[in-house]
Tab-separated table of C-alpha atoms in Angstrom:
chain	number	residue	atom	x	y	z
K	774	MET	CA	0.000	0.000	0.000
K	775	LYS	CA	2.890	2.349	0.824
K	776	HIS	CA	4.426	1.694	-2.606
K	777	ILE	CA	1.149	2.560	-4.358
K	778	LEU	CA	0.815	5.751	-2.336
K	779	GLY	CA	4.363	6.740	-3.204
K	780	TRP	CA	3.821	6.243	-6.937
K	781	LEU	CA	0.637	8.313	-6.784
K	782	LEU	CA	2.483	11.187	-5.097
K	783	ILE	CA	5.283	11.059	-7.695
K	784	PHE	CA	2.756	11.079	-10.539
K	785	ALA	CA	0.892	14.053	-9.019
K	786	PHE	CA	4.173	15.961	-8.600
K	787	TYR	CA	5.361	15.511	-12.178
K	788	SER	CA	2.027	15.860	-13.900
K	789	GLY	CA	1.403	19.326	-12.358
K	790	PRO	CA	-1.885	21.190	-12.522
K	791	ALA	CA	-4.044	20.489	-15.552
K	792	GLN	CA	-4.651	23.391	-17.890
K	793	GLU	CA	-8.152	24.758	-17.869
K	794	ILE	CA	-10.147	24.178	-21.052
K	795	ALA	CA	-12.165	27.223	-22.039
K	796	PRO	CA	-14.795	27.030	-24.790
K	797	ILE	CA	-14.803	30.015	-27.121
K	798	THR	CA	-16.616	31.149	-30.265
K	799	LYS	CA	-15.101	32.884	-33.262
K	800	GLU	CA	-17.252	35.939	-32.570
K	801	GLU	CA	-15.816	36.178	-29.046
K	802	VAL	CA	-12.268	35.928	-30.400
K	803	MET	CA	-12.987	38.594	-33.015
K	804	ALA	CA	-14.475	40.990	-30.454
K	805	LYS	CA	-11.553	40.492	-28.064
K	806	VAL	CA	-8.995	41.028	-30.830
K	807	LYS	CA	-10.625	44.289	-31.945
K	808	GLU	CA	-10.678	45.451	-28.335
K	809	SER	CA	-7.253	44.380	-27.047
K	810	ASN	CA	-4.897	43.363	-29.865
K	811	ASN	CA	-1.536	45.116	-29.483
K	812	THR	CA	-0.858	45.356	-33.214
K	813	LEU	CA	-4.175	47.142	-33.714
K	814	LYS	CA	-3.443	49.475	-30.799
K	815	MET	CA	-0.053	50.346	-32.300
K	816	ALA	CA	-1.734	51.142	-35.625
K	817	GLN	CA	-4.136	53.452	-33.794
K	818	GLN	CA	-1.197	55.191	-32.124
K	819	ASP	CA	0.369	55.690	-35.567
K	820	VAL	CA	-2.824	57.519	-36.565
K	821	LEU	CA	-2.515	59.758	-33.502
K	822	VAL	CA	1.124	60.485	-34.389
K	823	ALA	CA	0.127	61.480	-37.933
K	824	LYS	CA	-2.727	63.580	-36.540
K	825	GLY	CA	-0.252	65.348	-34.263
K	826	ASP	CA	2.007	66.094	-37.243
K	827	PHE	CA	-0.956	67.524	-39.137
K	828	ASN	CA	-2.038	69.702	-36.191
K	829	GLN	CA	1.450	71.194	-36.091
K	830	THR	CA	0.814	72.687	-39.535
K	831	ASN	CA	-1.871	74.924	-37.986
K	832	ALA	CA	1.074	77.243	-37.321
K	833	ILE	CA	0.818	78.580	-40.889
K	834	LEU	CA	-2.740	79.789	-40.163
K	835	LEU	CA	-2.790	80.737	-36.500
K	836	PRO	CA	-0.805	83.485	-34.758
K	837	ASN	CA	2.190	82.872	-32.534
K	838	ILE	CA	1.650	84.755	-29.236
K	839	SER	CA	4.213	85.034	-26.471
K	840	VAL	CA	4.346	86.934	-23.176
K	841	SER	CA	7.531	87.737	-21.255
K	842	HIS	CA	8.515	89.756	-18.205
K	843	THR	CA	12.139	90.883	-17.835
K	844	GLY	CA	13.960	92.947	-15.275
K	845	ILE	CA	17.265	94.778	-15.741
K	846	ALA	CA	19.533	97.094	-13.767
K	847	THR	CA	22.048	99.100	-15.783
K	848	THR	CA	24.476	102.066	-15.817
K	849	ASN	CA	25.030	101.681	-19.556
K	850	PRO	CA	24.422	105.201	-20.969
K	851	LEU	CA	22.363	104.064	-23.923
K	852	MET	CA	20.344	101.494	-21.981
K	853	ALA	CA	19.752	103.867	-19.076
K	854	PHE	CA	18.509	106.634	-21.362
K	855	GLY	CA	16.315	104.205	-23.289
K	856	SER	CA	14.861	102.734	-20.089
K	857	LYS	CA	13.851	106.205	-18.901
K	858	LEU	CA	12.229	106.835	-22.244
K	859	ASN	CA	10.293	103.563	-22.038
K	860	GLN	CA	9.172	104.385	-18.503
K	861	GLU	CA	8.169	107.889	-19.645
K	862	ILE	CA	10.125	109.528	-16.800
K	863	LEU	CA	12.654	111.476	-18.886
K	864	THR	CA	13.116	115.138	-17.841
K	865	ALA	CA	15.116	118.072	-19.196
K	866	ALA	CA	17.732	117.526	-16.506
K	867	ASP	CA	18.481	114.096	-17.958
K	868	PHE	CA	19.972	115.781	-21.040
K	869	ASN	CA	22.898	117.037	-18.945
K	870	PRO	CA	25.981	115.630	-20.764
K	871	SER	CA	27.548	114.450	-17.495
K	872	LEU	CA	24.388	112.489	-16.630
K	873	LEU	CA	24.091	111.154	-20.168
K	874	ASN	CA	27.681	109.922	-20.158
K	875	ASP	CA	27.775	108.627	-16.585
K	876	PRO	CA	24.218	107.845	-15.469
K	877	SER	CA	23.227	106.427	-12.112
K	878	GLN	CA	21.924	102.850	-11.984
K	879	ILE	CA	18.400	102.532	-13.222
K	880	GLU	CA	16.054	99.559	-12.990
K	881	ASP	CA	13.559	98.644	-15.683
K	882	TYR	CA	10.879	95.950	-15.508
K	883	ALA	CA	9.190	95.237	-18.836
K	884	THR	CA	6.170	93.114	-19.715
K	885	ARG	CA	6.193	92.304	-23.411
K	886	ILE	CA	3.353	90.763	-25.467
K	887	GLU	CA	4.469	89.695	-28.946
K	888	VAL	CA	2.245	88.503	-31.793
K	889	GLN	CA	3.415	87.032	-35.119
K	890	GLN	CA	0.795	86.273	-37.776
K	891	PRO	CA	1.653	84.408	-41.010
K	892	LEU	CA	-0.064	85.989	-43.987
K	893	LEU	CA	1.361	84.303	-47.055
K	894	ASN	CA	3.640	81.254	-46.811
K	895	LEU	CA	3.023	79.077	-49.866
K	896	ASP	CA	5.548	76.422	-48.850
K	897	GLY	CA	3.703	76.023	-45.538
K	898	VAL	CA	0.380	75.623	-47.363
K	899	PHE	CA	1.690	72.662	-49.354
K	900	GLN	CA	3.397	71.194	-46.288
K	901	ARG	CA	-0.005	71.202	-44.618
K	902	LYS	CA	-1.532	69.413	-47.615
K	903	ALA	CA	1.267	66.826	-47.417
K	904	ALA	CA	0.596	66.281	-43.700
K	905	ARG	CA	-3.118	65.807	-44.449
K	906	ALA	CA	-2.301	63.196	-47.105
K	907	ARG	CA	0.015	61.357	-44.690
K	908	LEU	CA	-2.714	61.346	-42.041
K	909	ASN	CA	-5.199	59.927	-44.553
K	910	ALA	CA	-2.685	57.224	-45.557
K	911	THR	CA	-2.096	56.254	-41.926
K	912	GLU	CA	-5.839	56.019	-41.218
K	913	LEU	CA	-6.319	53.765	-44.244
K	914	GLN	CA	-3.380	51.582	-43.177
K	915	SER	CA	-4.922	51.223	-39.728
K	916	GLU	CA	-8.232	50.124	-41.262
K	917	ARG	CA	-6.414	47.645	-43.505
K	918	MET	CA	-4.598	46.280	-40.466
K	919	GLN	CA	-7.962	45.543	-38.892
K	920	ASP	CA	-9.016	43.660	-42.048
K	921	TYR	CA	-5.783	41.659	-41.875
K	922	LEU	CA	-6.371	40.768	-38.230
K	923	VAL	CA	-9.847	39.507	-39.142
K	924	LEU	CA	-8.166	37.178	-41.644
K	925	GLU	CA	-5.576	36.154	-39.038
K	926	VAL	CA	-8.332	35.314	-36.548
K	927	GLU	CA	-10.127	33.241	-39.178
K	928	LYS	CA	-6.923	31.307	-39.838
K	929	ALA	CA	-5.964	30.820	-36.186
K	930	TYR	CA	-9.477	29.720	-35.224
K	931	MET	CA	-9.577	27.220	-38.090
K	932	GLN	CA	-6.153	25.905	-37.037
K	933	LEU	CA	-7.570	25.278	-33.572
K	934	GLN	CA	-10.577	23.510	-35.109
K	935	LEU	CA	-8.258	21.391	-37.266
K	936	ALA	CA	-6.126	20.475	-34.256
K	937	TYR	CA	-9.168	19.241	-32.337
K	938	LYS	CA	-10.435	17.384	-35.402
K	939	THR	CA	-7.060	15.684	-35.771
K	940	VAL	CA	-7.183	14.550	-32.142
K	941	GLU	CA	-10.727	13.280	-32.673
K	942	VAL	CA	-9.687	11.227	-35.723
K	943	LEU	CA	-6.646	9.766	-33.973
K	944	GLU	CA	-8.613	8.888	-30.848
K	945	LYS	CA	-11.106	6.963	-32.976
K	946	ALA	CA	-8.200	5.299	-34.778
K	947	LYS	CA	-6.755	4.371	-31.389
K	948	GLU	CA	-10.072	2.811	-30.333
K	949	ALA	CA	-10.079	0.747	-33.529
K	950	ALA	CA	-6.422	-0.210	-32.990
K	951	LEU	CA	-7.159	-1.345	-29.419
K	952	GLU	CA	-10.059	-3.435	-30.682
K	953	ASN	CA	-7.832	-4.954	-33.369
K	954	LYS	CA	-5.229	-5.701	-30.731
K	955	ARG	CA	-7.827	-7.499	-28.624
K	956	ILE	CA	-9.002	-9.541	-31.609
K	957	ALA	CA	-5.410	-10.278	-32.647
K	958	GLY	CA	-4.571	-11.381	-29.087
K	959	ASN	CA	-7.522	-13.791	-29.010
K	960	SER	CA	-6.675	-15.142	-32.448
K	961	PHE	CA	-3.039	-15.624	-31.390
K	962	LYS	CA	-4.134	-17.611	-28.339
K	963	GLN	CA	-6.281	-19.794	-30.566
K	964	GLY	CA	-3.375	-20.284	-32.950
K	965	TYR	CA	-4.894	-18.424	-35.877
K	966	LEU	CA	-2.264	-15.667	-35.933
K	967	GLN	CA	1.486	-15.523	-35.558
K	968	LYS	CA	3.352	-13.439	-33.015
K	969	SER	CA	4.568	-11.090	-35.781
K	970	ASP	CA	0.954	-10.201	-36.572
K	971	VAL	CA	0.297	-9.263	-32.960
K	972	LEU	CA	3.474	-7.173	-32.902
K	973	ALA	CA	2.405	-5.384	-36.093
K	974	VAL	CA	-0.863	-4.401	-34.428
K	975	GLU	CA	1.041	-3.128	-31.360
K	976	VAL	CA	3.400	-1.105	-33.573
K	977	ARG	CA	0.398	0.532	-35.228
K	978	LEU	CA	-1.014	1.393	-31.785
K	979	THR	CA	2.303	2.978	-30.791
K	980	GLU	CA	2.337	5.060	-33.977
K	981	ILE	CA	-1.149	6.379	-33.225
K	982	ASP	CA	-0.130	7.271	-29.652
K	983	ASN	CA	2.832	9.216	-31.009
K	984	GLN	CA	0.666	11.074	-33.542
K	985	LEU	CA	-1.878	11.787	-30.818
K	986	ARG	CA	0.791	13.352	-28.627
K	987	TYR	CA	1.810	15.745	-31.423
K	988	ALA	CA	-1.827	16.537	-32.207
K	989	LYS	CA	-2.488	17.540	-28.594
K	990	SER	CA	0.612	19.752	-28.666
K	991	ASN	CA	-0.847	21.456	-31.744
K	992	ILE	CA	-3.973	22.268	-29.712
K	993	LEU	CA	-1.802	24.090	-27.175
K	994	ASN	CA	0.103	25.880	-29.941
K	995	ALA	CA	-3.102	27.034	-31.628
K	996	SER	CA	-4.559	28.115	-28.259
K	997	ASN	CA	-1.452	30.146	-27.478
K	998	HIS	CA	-1.610	31.813	-30.904
K	999	LEU	CA	-5.201	32.885	-30.336
K	1000	SER	CA	-4.331	34.100	-26.834
K	1001	VAL	CA	-1.581	36.327	-28.243
K	1002	LEU	CA	-3.976	37.741	-30.832
K	1003	MET	CA	-6.508	38.504	-28.080
K	1004	ASN	CA	-3.753	39.842	-25.780
K	1005	VAL	CA	-4.736	37.573	-22.884
K	1006	GLU	CA	-2.682	35.270	-20.676
K	1007	ALA	CA	-1.821	32.042	-22.474
K	1008	ASN	CA	-2.659	29.807	-19.512
K	1009	GLN	CA	-5.811	28.281	-20.955
K	1010	THR	CA	-6.454	25.588	-23.492
K	1011	LEU	CA	-9.082	27.037	-25.798
K	1012	LYS	CA	-11.721	24.896	-27.440
K	1013	PRO	CA	-13.893	26.085	-30.336
K	1014	THR	CA	-17.624	25.691	-29.785
K	1015	ASP	CA	-18.140	24.639	-33.400
K	1016	SER	CA	-16.385	21.951	-35.413
K	1017	LEU	CA	-14.375	22.334	-38.610
K	1018	ALA	CA	-16.705	22.225	-41.605
K	1019	VAL	CA	-16.744	23.461	-45.183
K	1020	VAL	CA	-17.691	27.152	-45.349
K	1021	TYR	CA	-18.707	28.695	-48.652
K	1022	TYR	CA	-17.837	32.402	-48.585
K	1023	SER	CA	-19.412	34.799	-51.038
K	1024	VAL	CA	-16.223	35.493	-52.983
K	1025	PRO	CA	-16.450	38.193	-55.674
K	1026	GLU	CA	-15.033	37.397	-59.095
K	1027	THR	CA	-13.701	40.907	-59.671
K	1028	ASP	CA	-10.092	41.849	-60.307
K	1029	LEU	CA	-7.983	43.980	-58.017
K	1030	SER	CA	-9.938	47.007	-56.782
K	1031	GLU	CA	-8.355	50.446	-56.813
K	1032	ASN	CA	-10.462	51.222	-53.732
K	1033	ARG	CA	-8.752	48.632	-51.538
K	1034	LYS	CA	-7.594	50.413	-48.383
K	1035	ASP	CA	-3.909	49.546	-48.685
K	1036	ILE	CA	-3.835	50.783	-52.288
K	1037	LEU	CA	-5.680	53.963	-51.308
K	1038	ALA	CA	-3.131	54.402	-48.510
K	1039	LEU	CA	-0.267	54.171	-50.993
K	1040	ASN	CA	-2.040	56.648	-53.261
K	1041	SER	CA	-2.279	59.062	-50.339
K	1042	ALA	CA	1.387	58.515	-49.492
K	1043	THR	CA	2.317	59.320	-53.096
K	1044	GLU	CA	0.167	62.446	-52.908
K	1045	ALA	CA	2.032	63.464	-49.746
K	1046	TYR	CA	5.353	63.211	-51.600
K	1047	ARG	CA	3.904	65.289	-54.441
K	1048	GLN	CA	2.781	68.027	-52.083
K	1049	MET	CA	6.155	68.038	-50.312
K	1050	HIS	CA	7.880	68.530	-53.653
K	1051	LYS	CA	5.550	71.461	-54.377
K	1052	ALA	CA	6.340	72.892	-50.954
K	1053	ASP	CA	10.055	72.764	-51.722
K	1054	GLN	CA	9.421	74.573	-55.013
K	1055	MET	CA	7.313	77.244	-53.264
K	1056	ALA	CA	10.201	77.885	-50.862
K	1057	PHE	CA	11.805	79.922	-53.704
K	1058	LEU	CA	8.992	82.499	-53.400
K	1059	PRO	CA	8.836	85.292	-50.799
K	1060	SER	CA	6.835	85.029	-47.585
K	1061	LEU	CA	4.679	87.695	-45.933
K	1062	ASN	CA	4.207	87.874	-42.154
K	1063	ALA	CA	2.686	90.458	-39.824
K	1064	PHE	CA	4.038	91.194	-36.373
K	1065	GLY	CA	3.198	93.367	-33.395
K	1066	THR	CA	4.336	94.024	-29.819
K	1067	TYR	CA	2.819	95.703	-26.802
K	1068	GLU	CA	5.123	96.642	-23.912
K	1069	LEU	CA	4.625	97.823	-20.322
K	1070	HIS	CA	7.566	99.433	-18.481
K	1071	ASP	CA	8.119	100.458	-14.854
K	1072	ASP	CA	10.840	100.658	-12.239
K	1073	GLU	CA	8.893	98.208	-10.035
K	1074	VAL	CA	8.147	94.517	-10.646
K	1075	PHE	CA	4.864	93.687	-12.388
K	1076	GLN	CA	3.805	97.275	-12.734
K	1077	GLY	CA	2.986	99.141	-15.927
K	1078	GLY	CA	3.408	102.844	-15.492
K	1079	ALA	CA	4.223	103.358	-19.184
K	1080	ASN	CA	3.170	101.454	-22.290
K	1081	GLY	CA	3.653	101.420	-26.020
K	1082	TYR	CA	2.997	99.276	-29.067
K	1083	LEU	CA	4.559	98.465	-32.411
K	1084	PHE	CA	3.134	96.619	-35.407
K	1085	GLY	CA	4.100	96.045	-39.012
K	1086	ALA	CA	4.583	93.487	-41.767
K	1087	GLU	CA	7.608	91.842	-43.337
K	1088	LEU	CA	7.980	90.643	-46.910
K	1089	LYS	CA	10.959	88.339	-46.909
K	1090	TRP	CA	12.603	86.751	-49.907
K	1091	ASN	CA	15.544	84.505	-49.219
K	1092	LEU	CA	17.315	84.525	-52.573
K	1093	PHE	CA	20.128	82.067	-52.001
K	1094	GLU	CA	20.969	79.528	-49.296
K	1095	GLY	CA	24.087	77.995	-50.736
K	1096	SER	CA	22.079	75.702	-53.083
K	1097	LYS	CA	20.389	74.066	-50.063
K	1098	ARG	CA	16.903	74.594	-51.470
K	1099	PHE	CA	17.932	73.246	-54.877
K	1100	GLY	CA	19.180	70.042	-53.279
K	1101	LYS	CA	16.059	69.741	-51.117
K	1102	SER	CA	13.803	70.151	-54.141
K	1103	GLN	CA	15.828	67.584	-56.066
K	1104	LYS	CA	15.519	65.116	-53.188
K	1105	SER	CA	11.738	65.550	-52.836
K	1106	LYS	CA	11.310	65.121	-56.609
K	1107	ALA	CA	13.233	61.822	-56.478
K	1108	GLU	CA	11.153	60.635	-53.500
K	1109	TYR	CA	7.950	61.505	-55.365
K	1110	ASP	CA	9.061	59.618	-58.487
K	1111	LYS	CA	10.102	56.641	-56.351
K	1112	SER	CA	6.723	56.565	-54.587
K	1113	LYS	CA	4.947	56.419	-57.972
K	1114	LEU	CA	7.087	53.442	-58.966
K	1115	GLN	CA	6.402	51.742	-55.629
K	1116	LEU	CA	2.672	52.229	-56.100
K	1117	LYS	CA	2.798	50.734	-59.596
K	1118	GLN	CA	4.896	47.791	-58.371
K	1119	TYR	CA	2.595	47.175	-55.410
K	1120	LYS	CA	-0.470	47.084	-57.662
K	1121	SER	CA	1.238	44.577	-59.970
K	1122	GLU	CA	2.267	42.361	-57.063
K	1123	SER	CA	-1.196	42.612	-55.510
K	1124	GLN	CA	-2.852	41.568	-58.779
K	1125	LEU	CA	-0.397	38.659	-59.026
K	1126	GLU	CA	-1.204	37.617	-55.460
K	1127	LEU	CA	-4.940	37.805	-56.156
K	1128	ASN	CA	-4.594	35.644	-59.276
K	1129	ARG	CA	-2.543	33.113	-57.308
K	1130	ALA	CA	-5.110	33.088	-54.483
K	1131	LYS	CA	-7.977	32.475	-56.912
K	1132	ARG	CA	-6.110	29.557	-58.483
K	1133	SER	CA	-5.410	28.150	-55.019
K	1134	LEU	CA	-9.124	28.390	-54.215
K	1135	ASP	CA	-10.032	26.524	-57.413
K	1136	ASP	CA	-7.448	23.855	-56.606
K	1137	ALA	CA	-8.807	23.537	-53.059
K	1138	ARG	CA	-12.359	23.117	-54.360
K	1139	ASN	CA	-11.288	20.324	-56.699
K	1140	LYS	CA	-9.153	18.686	-54.039
K	1141	LEU	CA	-12.056	18.828	-51.607
K	1142	LYS	CA	-14.216	16.756	-53.961
K	1143	LEU	CA	-11.449	14.213	-54.572
K	1144	THR	CA	-10.461	13.798	-50.934
K	1145	LYS	CA	-14.098	13.358	-49.920
K	1146	LEU	CA	-14.498	10.613	-52.523
K	1147	ALA	CA	-11.234	8.973	-51.443
K	1148	LEU	CA	-12.363	9.095	-47.804
K	1149	GLN	CA	-15.632	7.342	-48.624
K	1150	GLN	CA	-13.808	4.649	-50.589
K	1151	SER	CA	-11.210	4.033	-47.869
K	1152	GLU	CA	-13.945	3.871	-45.216
K	1153	GLU	CA	-15.820	1.234	-47.163
K	1154	SER	CA	-12.599	-0.701	-47.767
K	1155	LEU	CA	-11.820	-0.650	-44.034
K	1156	ARG	CA	-15.319	-1.833	-43.145
K	1157	ILE	CA	-15.024	-4.820	-45.487
K	1158	ARG	CA	-11.524	-5.793	-44.292
K	1159	THR	CA	-12.498	-5.398	-40.617
K	1160	ASN	CA	-15.442	-7.792	-41.029
K	1161	ARG	CA	-13.248	-10.294	-42.851
K	1162	PHE	CA	-10.516	-9.968	-40.211
K	1163	LYS	CA	-13.002	-10.775	-37.444
K	1164	GLN	CA	-13.898	-13.928	-39.385
K	1165	GLY	CA	-10.225	-14.808	-39.858
K	1166	LEU	CA	-10.407	-14.275	-43.598
K	1167	GLU	CA	-8.116	-11.210	-43.861
K	1168	LYS	CA	-4.423	-10.752	-43.287
K	1169	THR	CA	-3.353	-8.545	-40.422
K	1170	THR	CA	-1.056	-6.495	-42.670
K	1171	ASP	CA	-3.892	-5.777	-45.096
K	1172	LEU	CA	-6.165	-4.658	-42.258
K	1173	LEU	CA	-3.475	-2.395	-40.802
K	1174	MET	CA	-2.794	-0.924	-44.222
K	1175	SER	CA	-6.476	-0.240	-44.761
K	1176	GLU	CA	-6.843	1.256	-41.277
K	1177	THR	CA	-3.796	3.490	-41.767
K	1178	GLN	CA	-5.087	4.618	-45.138
K	1179	PHE	CA	-8.492	5.505	-43.671
K	1180	SER	CA	-6.918	7.605	-40.906
K	1181	GLN	CA	-4.693	9.362	-43.430
K	1182	LYS	CA	-7.637	10.089	-45.707
K	1183	GLN	CA	-9.600	11.517	-42.783
K	1184	LEU	CA	-6.719	13.785	-41.802
K	1185	GLU	CA	-6.181	14.767	-45.425
K	1186	TYR	CA	-9.878	15.558	-45.857
K	1187	TYR	CA	-9.990	17.862	-42.835
K	1188	ALA	CA	-6.712	19.490	-43.860
K	1189	THR	CA	-8.283	20.150	-47.271
K	1190	ILE	CA	-11.328	21.710	-45.595
K	1191	PHE	CA	-8.938	24.040	-43.778
K	1192	GLN	CA	-7.150	24.889	-47.043
K	1193	HIS	CA	-10.457	25.537	-48.812
K	1194	ASN	CA	-11.874	27.759	-46.072
K	1195	TYR	CA	-8.647	29.742	-45.674
K	1196	ALA	CA	-8.269	30.146	-49.450
K	1197	SER	CA	-11.807	31.529	-49.610
K	1198	ALA	CA	-11.165	33.918	-46.710
K	1199	TYR	CA	-7.876	35.035	-48.270
K	1200	VAL	CA	-9.484	35.846	-51.639
K	1201	LEU	CA	-12.181	37.747	-49.750
K	1202	PHE	CA	-9.449	39.700	-47.930
K	1203	LEU	CA	-7.633	40.516	-51.171
K	1204	THR	CA	-10.834	41.808	-52.810
K	1205	LYS	CA	-12.197	43.677	-49.790
K	1206	GLU	CA	-12.537	47.437	-50.268
């Protein structure tokens, strides 16, 4: 009794706590991914970054206002005379040459309000248009990322379904193998079978156990993948509430759409490069800005015994910057031309990928019909051989071959269902606007 108790304790120690199995639907996975997926959150932050860049371009429309308060103490003749003027305390006695040349220390506290208002900055106007185009491109990329995650969820959920289906097939195959082992053992005792036949049945059972172990590991792998997509702790074994079955998506037969979000995003990115090139060209033109100041002066802190204002406008034309603007314009032109080539290349590659995906879907449809037919034939063959084996009319090797073939055809059929469903979802993704 002590030995049995000891073995039970050792088994409990090494086996550890069993993982909790949590049933889940595809709709629940999809909702959780849209709510918590880190990749989607990062895409949303990219949109906020682009929005921040665009808001910075408001500077070409709105005034720049600053307020400052400074205090000085000086015996500098010019500064002392000017401070008295600003404070409006200058008297006739202050024009005494000795006082002008060697003034006493004077304190001046000034509050200054400065306003700068852009009036005409054409390069800034096109920079703003470029920032708007970049923001639009980033928003479209974020939306396309959500479409991609929907496809990724479809795939991961189907992988989990396939893993459970594989375990189901292998467990049934194991039940059949155990039954064959029992029959083979009885036949061996009665002298109808040789020892090699019994060993062949046991080898088949070992093979199924090994396949079953890998299939259960695939369940954990698929569960972990879904957990990462949902951004939850990967401490649960997930189980789909529905089984793997053929799904017929409504797949459009159209070619590549120009309104697909990733293509629209690239169009917007190209437009941003075009506007930046225009902005660099507009930098050769003059700019017009208004400015104004209002000042309060006193010999005490935060007082305003005297005040005055100044306003005006500046037309500035920077004629030459050591060829810097020429090089900048040349660079932006090259980037614009490159972006047009990238857009053209991306469209070509996307059309190629769509054509390949459609052919894969057609192949999967044909393969689905063939594998289903092969499964039915192998099932019937196994049924006939099993009945004959029970009657002692069939060789053990033929039965094992038929049983192995049936299991393989089952696994192949479900793998083909996965390929068909994913191919349909992928074509739908590639044609989604």
